[in-house]
Coordinates of C-alpha atoms and ligand atoms in Angstrom, one line a residue:
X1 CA 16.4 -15.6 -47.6
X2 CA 15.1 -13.4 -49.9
X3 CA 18.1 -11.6 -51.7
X4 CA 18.1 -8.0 -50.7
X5 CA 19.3 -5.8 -53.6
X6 CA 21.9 -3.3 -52.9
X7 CA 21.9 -1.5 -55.5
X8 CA 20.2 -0.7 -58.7
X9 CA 22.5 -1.2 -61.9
X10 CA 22.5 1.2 -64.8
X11 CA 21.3 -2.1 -66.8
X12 CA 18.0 -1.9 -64.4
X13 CA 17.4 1.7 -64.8
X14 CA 17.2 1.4 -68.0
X15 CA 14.4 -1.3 -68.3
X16 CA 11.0 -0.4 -68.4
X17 CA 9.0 -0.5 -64.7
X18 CA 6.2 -1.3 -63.7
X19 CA 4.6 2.0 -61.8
X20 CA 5.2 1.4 -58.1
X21 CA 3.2 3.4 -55.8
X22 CA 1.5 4.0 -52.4
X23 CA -1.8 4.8 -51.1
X24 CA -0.9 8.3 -48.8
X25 CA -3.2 10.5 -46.9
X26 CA -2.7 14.5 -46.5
X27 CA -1.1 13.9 -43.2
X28 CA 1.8 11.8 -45.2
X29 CA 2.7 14.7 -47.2
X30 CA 3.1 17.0 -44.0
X31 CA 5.7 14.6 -42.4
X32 CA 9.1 15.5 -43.7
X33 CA 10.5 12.1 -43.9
X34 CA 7.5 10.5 -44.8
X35 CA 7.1 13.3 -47.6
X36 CA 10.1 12.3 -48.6
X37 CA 10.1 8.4 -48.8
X38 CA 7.0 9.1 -51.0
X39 CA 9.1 11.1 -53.2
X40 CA 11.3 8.6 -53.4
X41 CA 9.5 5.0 -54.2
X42 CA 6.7 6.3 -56.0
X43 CA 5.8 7.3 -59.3
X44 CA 2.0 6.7 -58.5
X45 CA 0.0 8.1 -55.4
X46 CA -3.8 6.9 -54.5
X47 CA -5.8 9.1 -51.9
X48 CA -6.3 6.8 -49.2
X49 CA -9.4 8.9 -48.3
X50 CA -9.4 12.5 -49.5
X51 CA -11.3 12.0 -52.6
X52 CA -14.2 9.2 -51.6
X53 CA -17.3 11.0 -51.2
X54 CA -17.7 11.0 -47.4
X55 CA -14.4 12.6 -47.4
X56 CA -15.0 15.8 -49.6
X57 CA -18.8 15.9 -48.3
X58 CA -19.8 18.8 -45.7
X59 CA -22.6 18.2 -43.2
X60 CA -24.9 20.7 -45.7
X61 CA -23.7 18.3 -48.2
X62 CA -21.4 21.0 -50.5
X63 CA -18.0 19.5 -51.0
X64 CA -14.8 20.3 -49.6
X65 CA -11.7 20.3 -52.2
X66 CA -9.1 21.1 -50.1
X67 CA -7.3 18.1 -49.2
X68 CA -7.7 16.9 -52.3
X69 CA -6.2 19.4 -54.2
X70 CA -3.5 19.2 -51.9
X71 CA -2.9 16.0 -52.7
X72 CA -3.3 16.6 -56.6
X73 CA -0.9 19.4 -56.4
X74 CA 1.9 17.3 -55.1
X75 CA 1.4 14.7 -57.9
X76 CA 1.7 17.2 -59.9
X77 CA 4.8 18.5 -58.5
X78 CA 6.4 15.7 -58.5
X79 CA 5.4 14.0 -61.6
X80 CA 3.2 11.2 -60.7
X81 CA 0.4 9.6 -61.8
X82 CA -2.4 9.7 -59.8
X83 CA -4.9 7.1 -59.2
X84 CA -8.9 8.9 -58.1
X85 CA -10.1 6.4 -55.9
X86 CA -13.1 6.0 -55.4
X87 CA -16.4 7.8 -57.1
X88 CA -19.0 5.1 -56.4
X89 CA -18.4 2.9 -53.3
X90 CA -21.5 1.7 -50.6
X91 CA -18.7 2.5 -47.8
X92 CA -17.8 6.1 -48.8
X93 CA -21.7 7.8 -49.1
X94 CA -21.8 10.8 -47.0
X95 CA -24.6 9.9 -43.9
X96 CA -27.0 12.5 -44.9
X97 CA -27.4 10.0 -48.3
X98 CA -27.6 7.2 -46.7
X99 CA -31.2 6.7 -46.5
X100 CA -33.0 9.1 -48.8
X101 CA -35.3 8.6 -52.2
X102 CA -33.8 6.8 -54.6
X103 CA -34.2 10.3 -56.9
X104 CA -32.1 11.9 -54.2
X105 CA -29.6 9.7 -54.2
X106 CA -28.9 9.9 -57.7
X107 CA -28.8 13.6 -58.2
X108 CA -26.1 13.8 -55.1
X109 CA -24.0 11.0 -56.4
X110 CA -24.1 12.4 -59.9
X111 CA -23.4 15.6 -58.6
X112 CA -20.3 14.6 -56.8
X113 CA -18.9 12.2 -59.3
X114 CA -19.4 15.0 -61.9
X115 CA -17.7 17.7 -60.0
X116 CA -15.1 16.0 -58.9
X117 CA -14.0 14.3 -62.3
X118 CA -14.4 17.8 -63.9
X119 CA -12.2 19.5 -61.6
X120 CA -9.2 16.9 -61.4
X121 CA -10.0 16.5 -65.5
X122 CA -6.1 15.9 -67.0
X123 CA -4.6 15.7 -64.0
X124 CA -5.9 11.8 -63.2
X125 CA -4.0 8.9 -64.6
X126 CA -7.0 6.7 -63.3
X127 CA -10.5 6.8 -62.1
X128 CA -11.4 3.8 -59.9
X129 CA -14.9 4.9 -61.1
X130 CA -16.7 1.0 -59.4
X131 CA -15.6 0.3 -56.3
X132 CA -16.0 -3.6 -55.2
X133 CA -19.4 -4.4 -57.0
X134 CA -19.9 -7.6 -56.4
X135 CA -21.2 -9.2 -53.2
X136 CA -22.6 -13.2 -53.6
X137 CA -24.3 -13.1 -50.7
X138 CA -26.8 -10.5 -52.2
X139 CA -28.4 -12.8 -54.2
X140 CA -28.6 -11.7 -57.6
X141 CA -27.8 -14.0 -60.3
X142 CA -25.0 -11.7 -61.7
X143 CA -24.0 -11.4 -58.2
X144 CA -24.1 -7.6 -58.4
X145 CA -24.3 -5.9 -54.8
X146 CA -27.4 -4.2 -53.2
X147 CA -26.4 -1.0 -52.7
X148 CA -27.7 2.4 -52.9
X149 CA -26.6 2.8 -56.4
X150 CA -28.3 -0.3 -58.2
X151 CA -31.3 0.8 -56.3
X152 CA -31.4 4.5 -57.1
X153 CA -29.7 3.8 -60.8
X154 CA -30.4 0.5 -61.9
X155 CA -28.9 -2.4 -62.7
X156 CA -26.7 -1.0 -65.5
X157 CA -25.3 1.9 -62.9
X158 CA -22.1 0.7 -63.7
X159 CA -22.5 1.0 -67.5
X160 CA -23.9 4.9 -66.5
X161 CA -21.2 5.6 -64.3
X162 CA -18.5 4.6 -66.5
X163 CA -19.7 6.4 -69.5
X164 CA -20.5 9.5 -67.6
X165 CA -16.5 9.3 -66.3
X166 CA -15.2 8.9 -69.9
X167 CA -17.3 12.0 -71.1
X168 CA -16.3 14.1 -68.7
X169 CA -12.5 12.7 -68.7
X170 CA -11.8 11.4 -71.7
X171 CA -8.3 10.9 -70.7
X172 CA -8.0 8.7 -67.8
X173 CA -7.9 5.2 -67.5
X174 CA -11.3 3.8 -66.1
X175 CA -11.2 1.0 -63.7
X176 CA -13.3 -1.3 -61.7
X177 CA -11.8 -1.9 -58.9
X178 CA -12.7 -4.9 -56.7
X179 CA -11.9 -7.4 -53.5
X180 CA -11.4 -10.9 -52.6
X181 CA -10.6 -12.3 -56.7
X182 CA -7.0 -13.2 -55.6
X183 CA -7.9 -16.2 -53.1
X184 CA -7.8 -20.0 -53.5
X185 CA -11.2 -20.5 -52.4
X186 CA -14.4 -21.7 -53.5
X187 CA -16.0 -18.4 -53.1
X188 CA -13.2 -16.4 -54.8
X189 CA -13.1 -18.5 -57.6
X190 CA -17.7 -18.0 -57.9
X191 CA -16.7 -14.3 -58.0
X192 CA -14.0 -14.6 -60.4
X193 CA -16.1 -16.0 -62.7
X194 CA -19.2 -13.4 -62.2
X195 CA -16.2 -11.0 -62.4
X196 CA -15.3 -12.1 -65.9
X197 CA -19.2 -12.7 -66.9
X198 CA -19.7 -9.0 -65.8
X199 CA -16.6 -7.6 -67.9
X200 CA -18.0 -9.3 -71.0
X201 CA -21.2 -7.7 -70.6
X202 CA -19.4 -4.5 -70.1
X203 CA -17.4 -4.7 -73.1
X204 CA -19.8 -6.4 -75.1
X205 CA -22.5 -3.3 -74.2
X206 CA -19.1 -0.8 -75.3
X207 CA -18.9 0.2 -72.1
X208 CA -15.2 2.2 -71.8
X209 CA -13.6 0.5 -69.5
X210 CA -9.7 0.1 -69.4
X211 CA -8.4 -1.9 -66.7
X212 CA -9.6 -4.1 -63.6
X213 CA -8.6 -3.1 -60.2
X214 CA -7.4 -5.6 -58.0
X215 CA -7.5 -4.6 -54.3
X216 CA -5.3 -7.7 -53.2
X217 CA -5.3 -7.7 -49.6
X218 CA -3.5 -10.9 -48.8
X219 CA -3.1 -12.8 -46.3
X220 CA 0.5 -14.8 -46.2
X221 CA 0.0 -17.8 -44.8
X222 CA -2.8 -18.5 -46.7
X223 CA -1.4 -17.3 -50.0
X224 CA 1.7 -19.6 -49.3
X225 CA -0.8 -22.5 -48.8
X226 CA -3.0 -22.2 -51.7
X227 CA -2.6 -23.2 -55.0
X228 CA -3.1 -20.3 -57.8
X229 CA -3.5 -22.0 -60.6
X230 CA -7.4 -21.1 -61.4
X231 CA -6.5 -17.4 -60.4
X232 CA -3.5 -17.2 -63.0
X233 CA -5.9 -19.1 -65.8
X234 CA -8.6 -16.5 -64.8
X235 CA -6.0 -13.7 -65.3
X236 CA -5.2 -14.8 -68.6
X237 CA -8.5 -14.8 -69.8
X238 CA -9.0 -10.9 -68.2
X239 CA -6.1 -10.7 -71.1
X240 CA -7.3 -12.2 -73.9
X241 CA -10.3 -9.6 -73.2
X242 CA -8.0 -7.0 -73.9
X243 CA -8.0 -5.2 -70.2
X244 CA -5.3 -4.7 -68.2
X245 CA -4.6 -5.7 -64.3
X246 CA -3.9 -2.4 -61.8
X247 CA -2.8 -4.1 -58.3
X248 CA -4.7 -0.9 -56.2
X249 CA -4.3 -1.8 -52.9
X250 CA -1.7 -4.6 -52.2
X251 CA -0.6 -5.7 -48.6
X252 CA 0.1 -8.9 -47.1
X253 CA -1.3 -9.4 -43.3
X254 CA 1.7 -11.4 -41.6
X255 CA -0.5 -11.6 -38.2
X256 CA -1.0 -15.3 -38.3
X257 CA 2.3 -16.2 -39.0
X258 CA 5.1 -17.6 -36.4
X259 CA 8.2 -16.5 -36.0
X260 CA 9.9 -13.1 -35.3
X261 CA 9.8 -9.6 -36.8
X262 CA 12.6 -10.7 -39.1
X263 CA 11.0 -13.9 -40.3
X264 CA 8.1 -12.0 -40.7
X265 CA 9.3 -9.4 -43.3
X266 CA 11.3 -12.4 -45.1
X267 CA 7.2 -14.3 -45.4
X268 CA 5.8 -11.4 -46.3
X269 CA 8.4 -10.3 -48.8
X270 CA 8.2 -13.7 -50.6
X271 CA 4.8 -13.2 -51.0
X272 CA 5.2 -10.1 -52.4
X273 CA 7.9 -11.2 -55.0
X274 CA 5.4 -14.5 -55.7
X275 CA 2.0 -12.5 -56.2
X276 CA 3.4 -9.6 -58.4
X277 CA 5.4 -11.9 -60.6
X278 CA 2.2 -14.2 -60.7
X279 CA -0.1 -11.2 -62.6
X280 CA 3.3 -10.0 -64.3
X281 CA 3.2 -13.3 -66.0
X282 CA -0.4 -14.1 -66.6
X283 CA -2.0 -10.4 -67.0
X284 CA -0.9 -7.0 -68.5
X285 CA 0.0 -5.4 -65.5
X286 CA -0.3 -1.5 -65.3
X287 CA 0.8 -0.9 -62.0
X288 CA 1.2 -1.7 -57.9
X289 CA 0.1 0.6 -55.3
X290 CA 0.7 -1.1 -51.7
X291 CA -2.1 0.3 -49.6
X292 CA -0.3 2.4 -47.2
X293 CA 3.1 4.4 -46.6
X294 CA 4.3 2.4 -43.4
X295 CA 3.4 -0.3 -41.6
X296 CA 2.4 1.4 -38.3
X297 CA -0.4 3.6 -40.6
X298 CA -2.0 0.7 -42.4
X299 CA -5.6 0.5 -42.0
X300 CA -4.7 -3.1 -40.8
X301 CA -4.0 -1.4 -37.5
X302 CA -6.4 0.8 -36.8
X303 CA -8.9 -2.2 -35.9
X304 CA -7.1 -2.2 -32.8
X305 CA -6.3 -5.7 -33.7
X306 CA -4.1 -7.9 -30.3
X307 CA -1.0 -7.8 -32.9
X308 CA 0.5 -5.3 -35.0
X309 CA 0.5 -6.2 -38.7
X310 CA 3.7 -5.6 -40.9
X311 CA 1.8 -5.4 -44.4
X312 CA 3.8 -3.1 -46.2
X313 CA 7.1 -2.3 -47.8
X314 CA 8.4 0.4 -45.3
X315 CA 8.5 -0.1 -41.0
X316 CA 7.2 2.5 -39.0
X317 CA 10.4 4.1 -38.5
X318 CA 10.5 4.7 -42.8
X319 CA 13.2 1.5 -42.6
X320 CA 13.0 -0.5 -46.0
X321 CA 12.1 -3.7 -45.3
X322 CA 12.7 -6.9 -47.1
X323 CA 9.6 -6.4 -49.4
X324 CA 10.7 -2.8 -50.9
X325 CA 13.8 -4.4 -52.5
X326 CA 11.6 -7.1 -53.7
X327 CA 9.3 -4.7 -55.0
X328 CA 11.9 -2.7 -56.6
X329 CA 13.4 -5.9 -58.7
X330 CA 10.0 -7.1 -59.7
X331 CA 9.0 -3.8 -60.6
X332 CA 11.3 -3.9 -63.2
X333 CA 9.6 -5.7 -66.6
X334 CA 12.0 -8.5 -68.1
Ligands
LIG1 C1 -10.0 2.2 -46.2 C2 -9.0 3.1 -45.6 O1 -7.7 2.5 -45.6 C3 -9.4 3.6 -44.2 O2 -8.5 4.6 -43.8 C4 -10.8 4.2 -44.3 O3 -11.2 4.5 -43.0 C5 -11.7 3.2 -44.9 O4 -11.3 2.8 -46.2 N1 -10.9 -1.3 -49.8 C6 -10.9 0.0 -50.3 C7 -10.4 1.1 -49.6 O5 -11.3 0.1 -51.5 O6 -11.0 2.3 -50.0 C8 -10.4 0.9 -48.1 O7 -9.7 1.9 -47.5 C9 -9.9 -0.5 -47.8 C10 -10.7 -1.6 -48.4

C-alpha cells in the first residue's frame, strides 16, 4: 500500500520542491473545477497544444495567438512557470508546409518560431525548442531523424534553432526534449547513447542548451519488470555534463495490468514514486509535468483504445488518486 499522506507538515512546506506541474489545454482553464485543481497542484503549466505550430497556424498560414495568450495570461496570474512546448516538432507542421521547397520551409518555420518566442519573450520559464530528434530507424549514423527540418536546415538545425531561441529569449531555459530514453531495452539504451553523443556535440559546438526533456511515457508493468540500472548510469553522466533533467510529459499507462481500479492506482502510483525518485537521485531534476489534468482527458484515451487508461495523478471526477500524494512527497527535495 502506498502510504497516502494526509497532510503536509509545516516541516515539508518549508523544504525546497521540485516544480510539479501539468500539461492543460484552453478548455481546462474554462472548467471551474478543473481551473481550480490546476490552481491548486501546479506551479508549472505546459500547453498541451496551443502553442505547437499546427495549433497557432491559419489555413492562409498567419498565426492565431489567441489561445495561447490565454493560456500565458493565466500563468501569469497565478504565478507559474510556463513550459513553450514545442517550436520544432515533425508532428506539429501546419499541412500547407508539409510538402513544400526546402527554402519555404525554412522561412515559415523561422517565421513561426521567431514570432512566437518574441511575443511570449519573459514570460517563458522554458522553451522545448527540439522536440524528439532522434529516430534509429532513419538511418543516420548520429541517429538524427528525417524530417522536414534537417532537410530544409541541415544537419546542425538543432545548433540554429537553439541559438536563434537564446537570442531572441535570452532568459528561458532551452531544452531538448525527447521520447523513449527511459526504457530497459536494447533500443532505448542505442538511443540513450546517441542521445548523450548528440549533447556533447551540442555543448562542445557552445550550443546554449540548459536542460534535457524527458517525455517519460511509461508503461507500468514493464517499468516494474525492468531493470534501470544503465538508465540511472546514463542519467548521471547527463550530470556530469552539467545539464539538468525536466520530466515534460510523465504518465504511466496501467492498461496491461490486472487487477481492479484500486490496484491499479496503487501500481501506477508506485511507479510514480520509483521513477521520480530514480532521476531525483541520479540527475539534477528541474521539474515534473504529468501530461494531462485527468485521467479521462489524457491523450492515452483518445486512441479509442478497448480500456480506459488511468495515467495520471487526478480521476476524471478531479479525485486525487494514490499517485498525487506520491507526487506531492517526492516532490519535496531531501
Ligand atoms: C500530443 C497531445 O497530447 C495530443 O492532444 C495531440 O493531439 C498530439 O500531441 N509527445 C509530445 C506531445 O511531445 O506533444 C504529444 O502530445 C504526445 C507525445
Amino acid at each position: 500500500m502506498v502510504e497516502a499522506l494526509d497532510q503536509t507538515s509545516n516541516a515539508d512546506l518549508a523544504l525546497p520542491s521540485i516544480p510539479l506541474g501539468y500539461a492543460i489545454r484552453m478548455a481546462d482553464l474554462r472548467v471551474k473545477e478543473r481551473r481550480a485543481a490546476v490552481i491548486r497542484d501546479c506551479s508549472t503549466v505546459t500547453p498541451e497544444y496551443e502553442c505547437k505550430w499546427d495549433a497557432l497556424c491559419r489555413t492562409d498560414g498567419s498565426l492565431d495567438f489567441d489561445a495561447m495568450d490565454e493560456v500565458v495570461a493565466f500563468a501569469e496570474a497565478h504565478r507559474m512557470g510556463l513550459h513553450g512546448h514545442t517550436l520544432c516538432w515533425h508532428r506539429s507542421i501546419p499541412r500547407r508546409f508539409l510538402d513544400v521547397d526546402p527554402e519555404r520551409f525554412r522561412a515559415a518555420a523561422t517565421a513561426y518560431l521567431s514570432n512566437v518566442v518574441r511575443r511570449y519573450q519573459g514570460a517563458m520559464l522554458s522553451w522545448h525548442v527540439v522536440n524528439e530528434p532522434l529516430q534509429i530507424t532513419d538511418g543516420y549514423d548520429d541517429g538524427l531523424r528525417v524530417s522536414p527540418y534537417l532537410s530544409a536546415l541541415g544537419a546542425d538545425y538543432i545548433h540554429k534553432m537553439f541559438r536563434l531561441v537564446r537570442t531572441l529569449d535570452p532568459q528561458a531555459l532551452l531544452v531538448l526534449n525527447e521520447m523513449g530514453l527511459e526504457y530497459d531495452s536494447p533500443a532505448a539504451e542505442q538511443k540513450r547513447q546517441l542521445m548523450l553523443a548528440l549533447l556533447q556535440r551540442l555543448m562542445s559546438e557552445d550550443v546554449p542548451i540548459d536542460c534535457l526533456g524527458l517525455q517519460s511515457h511509461l508503461n507500468a508493468r514493464d517499468f516494474l519488470s525492468g531493470n534501470h540500472r544503465n538508465f540511472a548510469r546514463w542519467l548521471q553522466e547527463i550530470k556530469s555534463l552539467g545539464l539538468s533533467i525536466e520530466v515534460t510529459e510523465l504518465d504511466v499507462d496501467d492498461r496491461d495490468l490486472e487487477g481492479d481500479v484500486e490496484a491499479r492506482d496503487e501500481t501506477v502510483a508506485r511507479v510514480y514514486l520509483e521513477y521520480v525518485e530514480m532521476v531525483k537521485t541520479n540527475a539534477r531534476l528541474s521539474g515534473v509535468t504529468l501530461w494531462g489534468v485527468s485521467d479521462e482527458g489524457s491523450w492515452l484515451n483518445t486512441s479509442g483504445s478497448r480500456l480506459a487508461a488511468r495515467p495520471l495523478a487526478l480521476d476524471a471526477y478531479l479525485m486525487r488518486k494514490p499517485a498525487w500524494f506520491v507526487l506531492q512527497a517526492s516532490s519535496r527535495q531531501v
